[in-house]
């Protein structure tokens, strides 16, 4: 059973460009979470999605950031018009439904560098 | 604002030593406390603790939760160089259907041969 997959693992963008980060949850998992880890900081919650629904986006910046988890395909975290402060590691986690829902399993992360 | 504080921030020990990592939390709608080990890639799940006073063990690692005092500890006995990593503590809060983790900054453990 493959774990949570994220791609790309590393992404370099210039200021003003768009960044698209992809996350494929573990097989059978329908809950996806995105977290951001800034240098010297802990992981910070951004958004929680189920298939085709955003459940909680309280940690997401109001502008330039969006997330989706379509019926088919991976979850996408999209950052428009990136700025240097967006440079960070972005981790995706997934969890199953039911009583095991509380355990989130993490992907390897995408390291975004904005030049 | 929800908060998780870990101590110490870093720790250097020799192989064979025993270490105790601390985690305190202030989280609304607290549900569970999770420990992860992060090397250079994905945080790897170690434990989830929901009830007070029940120790969870996995090999040389063990953890316990105190919901009255709002803290948890992670013990590692007979440390090995492979235990070197950042250990993350996270509190799971659930408001309605929302489940999100609030993380501490981590404890960087270095085990020297």
Tab-separated table of C-alpha atoms in Angstrom:
chain	number	residue	atom	x	y	z
A	1	UNK	CA	0.000	0.000	0.000
A	2	UNK	CA	1.735	3.130	-1.204
A	3	UNK	CA	1.906	5.981	1.237
A	4	UNK	CA	0.866	9.558	0.663
A	5	UNK	CA	2.490	10.824	-2.500
A	6	UNK	CA	3.378	14.389	-3.271
A	7	UNK	CA	4.867	15.961	-6.339
A	8	UNK	CA	6.964	17.667	-7.219
A	9	UNK	CA	9.361	17.113	-4.322
A	10	UNK	CA	11.137	20.362	-5.095
A	11	UNK	CA	9.773	23.372	-6.938
A	12	UNK	CA	11.530	26.598	-7.834
A	13	UNK	CA	9.499	29.600	-8.933
A	14	UNK	CA	10.231	33.250	-9.574
A	15	UNK	CA	8.208	35.939	-7.856
A	16	UNK	CA	4.842	36.400	-9.569
A	17	UNK	CA	4.629	32.887	-11.012
A	18	UNK	CA	2.136	30.232	-10.003
A	19	UNK	CA	2.942	27.116	-7.980
A	20	UNK	CA	0.869	23.935	-8.139
A	21	UNK	CA	1.464	21.250	-5.557
A	22	UNK	CA	-0.129	17.821	-5.865
A	23	UNK	CA	-1.041	15.266	-3.265
A	24	UNK	CA	-2.352	11.743	-3.752
A	25	UNK	CA	-3.696	10.325	-0.478
A	26	UNK	CA	-3.159	6.779	0.672
A	27	UNK	CA	-5.444	4.252	-0.944
A	28	UNK	CA	-8.814	4.260	0.757
A	29	UNK	CA	-8.296	7.642	2.413
A	30	UNK	CA	-10.806	10.339	1.612
A	31	UNK	CA	-9.598	13.082	3.969
A	32	UNK	CA	-6.726	15.345	2.926
A	33	UNK	CA	-4.953	18.025	4.968
A	34	UNK	CA	-2.354	20.548	3.880
A	35	UNK	CA	0.274	21.943	6.265
A	36	UNK	CA	3.066	24.441	5.765
A	37	UNK	CA	6.417	24.342	7.510
A	38	UNK	CA	8.429	27.533	7.462
A	39	UNK	CA	12.141	27.465	8.357
A	40	UNK	CA	12.611	27.149	12.134
A	41	UNK	CA	8.845	26.832	12.606
A	42	UNK	CA	6.486	23.983	13.315
A	43	UNK	CA	3.962	22.618	10.878
A	44	UNK	CA	0.961	24.927	10.504
A	45	UNK	CA	-2.455	23.724	9.401
A	46	UNK	CA	-3.748	25.266	6.202
A	47	UNK	CA	-6.786	23.411	4.904
A	48	UNK	CA	-8.797	20.225	5.319
A	49	UNK	CA	-10.635	18.710	2.371
A	50	UNK	CA	-12.796	15.751	1.594
A	51	UNK	CA	-13.662	14.719	-1.932
A	52	UNK	CA	-15.070	17.785	-3.733
A	53	UNK	CA	-15.494	19.702	-0.464
A	54	UNK	CA	-13.447	22.130	1.561
A	55	UNK	CA	-14.221	21.378	5.203
A	56	UNK	CA	-11.940	23.830	7.003
A	57	UNK	CA	-9.724	26.449	5.369
A	58	UNK	CA	-9.125	28.515	8.487
A	59	UNK	CA	-5.352	28.248	8.144
A	60	UNK	CA	-5.177	29.303	4.533
A	61	UNK	CA	-4.140	32.859	3.595
A	62	UNK	CA	-7.152	34.692	2.210
A	63	UNK	CA	-5.466	35.725	-1.005
A	64	UNK	CA	-3.466	33.875	-3.649
A	65	UNK	CA	-3.935	30.425	-2.056
A	66	UNK	CA	-6.543	27.885	-3.049
A	67	UNK	CA	-7.031	24.154	-2.662
A	68	UNK	CA	-9.187	21.510	-4.236
A	69	UNK	CA	-9.731	17.783	-3.999
A	70	UNK	CA	-11.691	16.729	-7.078
A	71	UNK	CA	-13.717	13.580	-7.441
A	72	UNK	CA	-10.980	12.118	-9.602
A	73	UNK	CA	-7.289	12.829	-9.265
A	74	UNK	CA	-5.026	14.302	-6.635
A	75	UNK	CA	-5.600	17.201	-4.298
A	76	UNK	CA	-4.050	20.425	-5.576
A	77	UNK	CA	-2.710	23.324	-3.546
A	78	UNK	CA	-2.356	26.339	-5.792
A	79	UNK	CA	-0.404	29.477	-4.968
A	80	UNK	CA	-0.792	32.358	-7.379
A	81	UNK	CA	1.699	35.197	-7.794
A	82	UNK	CA	4.182	33.652	-5.394
A	83	UNK	CA	6.315	35.850	-3.148
A	84	UNK	CA	9.556	35.043	-1.327
A	85	UNK	CA	7.655	34.525	1.920
A	86	UNK	CA	5.877	31.542	0.360
A	87	UNK	CA	9.158	29.603	0.385
A	88	UNK	CA	8.523	26.672	2.695
A	89	UNK	CA	7.919	22.950	2.830
A	90	UNK	CA	4.310	22.051	2.101
A	91	UNK	CA	3.134	18.745	3.535
A	92	UNK	CA	0.013	16.859	2.709
A	93	UNK	CA	-1.531	14.296	5.047
A	94	UNK	CA	-4.410	11.899	4.629
A	95	UNK	CA	-6.602	9.924	6.952
A	96	UNK	CA	-9.218	7.221	6.570
A	97	UNK	CA	-12.854	7.538	7.507
A	98	UNK	CA	-14.416	6.130	10.621
A	99	UNK	CA	-12.758	5.494	13.935
A	100	UNK	CA	-9.245	5.599	12.448
A	101	UNK	CA	-9.866	9.078	11.081
A	102	UNK	CA	-7.818	10.792	13.753
A	103	UNK	CA	-4.494	9.409	12.564
A	104	UNK	CA	-3.013	11.504	9.790
A	105	UNK	CA	-0.284	10.070	7.602
A	106	UNK	CA	2.083	12.488	5.947
A	107	UNK	CA	3.631	12.658	2.516
A	108	UNK	CA	7.280	13.570	1.868
A	109	UNK	CA	6.457	17.213	1.239
A	110	UNK	CA	7.103	19.676	-1.555
A	111	UNK	CA	9.867	22.177	-0.928
A	112	UNK	CA	8.998	25.430	-2.644
A	113	UNK	CA	11.699	27.989	-3.235
A	114	UNK	CA	10.717	31.398	-4.566
A	115	UNK	CA	13.535	33.369	-6.113
B	1	UNK	CA	-5.295	30.586	19.997
B	2	UNK	CA	-4.384	26.903	20.125
B	3	UNK	CA	-0.838	26.291	21.275
B	4	UNK	CA	1.543	23.347	21.603
B	5	UNK	CA	4.918	23.821	23.278
B	6	UNK	CA	7.712	21.283	23.187
B	7	UNK	CA	10.831	21.150	25.299
B	8	UNK	CA	13.697	21.007	25.054
B	9	UNK	CA	14.090	22.460	21.569
B	10	UNK	CA	17.229	20.407	21.085
B	11	UNK	CA	19.036	17.657	22.901
B	12	UNK	CA	22.376	15.911	22.368
B	13	UNK	CA	23.006	12.546	24.018
B	14	UNK	CA	25.247	9.510	23.678
B	15	UNK	CA	24.143	6.127	22.474
B	16	UNK	CA	22.569	4.139	25.273
B	17	UNK	CA	21.208	7.167	27.114
B	18	UNK	CA	17.537	7.525	27.970
B	19	UNK	CA	15.734	10.696	26.922
B	20	UNK	CA	12.421	12.289	27.842
B	21	UNK	CA	10.766	14.756	25.501
B	22	UNK	CA	8.034	17.048	26.771
B	23	UNK	CA	4.919	18.438	25.175
B	24	UNK	CA	2.318	20.742	26.706
B	25	UNK	CA	-0.811	21.921	24.963
B	26	UNK	CA	-3.668	24.384	25.149
B	27	UNK	CA	-6.180	23.431	22.530
B	28	UNK	CA	-9.911	23.953	22.300
B	29	UNK	CA	-11.998	20.841	21.665
B	30	UNK	CA	-8.972	18.666	22.408
B	31	UNK	CA	-9.345	15.124	21.207
B	32	UNK	CA	-5.966	13.389	20.962
B	33	UNK	CA	-2.231	13.943	21.189
B	34	UNK	CA	0.000	12.582	18.442
B	35	UNK	CA	3.752	12.088	18.242
B	36	UNK	CA	5.672	12.017	14.975
B	37	UNK	CA	9.310	11.459	14.072
B	38	UNK	CA	10.633	13.650	11.275
B	39	UNK	CA	13.918	12.920	9.589
B	40	UNK	CA	14.617	14.585	6.290
B	41	UNK	CA	11.283	13.809	4.796
B	42	UNK	CA	7.750	12.968	5.899
B	43	UNK	CA	6.764	13.040	9.561
B	44	UNK	CA	6.336	9.400	10.520
B	45	UNK	CA	3.512	8.549	12.883
B	46	UNK	CA	4.585	7.137	16.253
B	47	UNK	CA	1.714	7.292	18.734
B	48	UNK	CA	-1.764	8.630	19.241
B	49	UNK	CA	-2.910	9.140	22.826
B	50	UNK	CA	-6.494	9.803	23.737
B	51	UNK	CA	-6.848	8.661	27.332
B	52	UNK	CA	-4.952	9.854	30.385
B	53	UNK	CA	-2.557	7.581	32.211
B	54	UNK	CA	-2.383	4.802	29.641
B	55	UNK	CA	1.153	4.246	28.428
B	56	UNK	CA	1.676	3.334	24.813
B	57	UNK	CA	4.823	1.421	23.916
B	58	UNK	CA	6.587	0.530	20.719
B	59	UNK	CA	9.968	-1.071	21.225
B	60	UNK	CA	12.222	1.404	23.006
B	61	UNK	CA	9.705	4.236	22.660
B	62	UNK	CA	6.868	4.920	25.038
B	63	UNK	CA	4.491	7.792	25.629
B	64	UNK	CA	1.860	8.865	28.088
B	65	UNK	CA	-0.741	11.610	28.269
B	66	UNK	CA	-1.947	13.641	31.252
B	67	UNK	CA	-5.194	15.377	30.290
B	68	UNK	CA	-5.543	17.077	33.664
B	69	UNK	CA	-2.158	18.801	33.448
B	70	UNK	CA	-2.331	19.072	29.642
B	71	UNK	CA	0.957	17.452	28.769
B	72	UNK	CA	2.530	14.389	27.284
B	73	UNK	CA	5.981	12.863	27.374
B	74	UNK	CA	7.839	10.683	24.929
B	75	UNK	CA	10.535	8.404	26.353
B	76	UNK	CA	13.249	6.742	24.357
B	77	UNK	CA	15.414	4.214	26.177
B	78	UNK	CA	18.813	2.872	25.067
B	79	UNK	CA	19.035	5.490	22.335
B	80	UNK	CA	20.712	4.677	19.026
B	81	UNK	CA	22.145	6.942	16.340
B	82	UNK	CA	19.129	6.082	14.180
B	83	UNK	CA	16.914	7.824	16.720
B	84	UNK	CA	18.415	11.156	15.666
B	85	UNK	CA	15.539	13.205	14.265
B	86	UNK	CA	13.082	15.965	15.058
B	87	UNK	CA	10.267	14.695	17.247
B	88	UNK	CA	6.990	16.495	16.710
B	89	UNK	CA	4.084	16.649	19.070
B	90	UNK	CA	0.646	17.605	17.753
B	91	UNK	CA	-2.729	18.121	19.376
B	92	UNK	CA	-5.786	17.073	17.443
B	93	UNK	CA	-8.803	19.254	17.948
B	94	UNK	CA	-12.168	18.478	16.560
B	95	UNK	CA	-14.821	21.109	16.245
B	96	UNK	CA	-17.826	19.596	14.601
B	97	UNK	CA	-16.577	17.663	11.605
B	98	UNK	CA	-13.216	19.372	11.508
B	99	UNK	CA	-10.072	17.535	12.482
B	100	UNK	CA	-6.872	19.505	12.472
B	101	UNK	CA	-3.485	19.147	14.087
B	102	UNK	CA	-1.715	21.926	15.937
B	103	UNK	CA	2.004	21.190	16.025
B	104	UNK	CA	4.773	22.205	18.351
B	105	UNK	CA	8.088	23.342	16.920
B	106	UNK	CA	9.680	19.998	17.623
B	107	UNK	CA	12.605	18.673	19.626
B	108	UNK	CA	15.791	18.040	17.660
B	109	UNK	CA	17.407	14.926	19.106
B	110	UNK	CA	20.989	14.113	18.209
B	111	UNK	CA	22.377	10.779	19.359
B	112	UNK	CA	26.157	10.547	19.124
B	113	UNK	CA	27.997	7.225	18.946
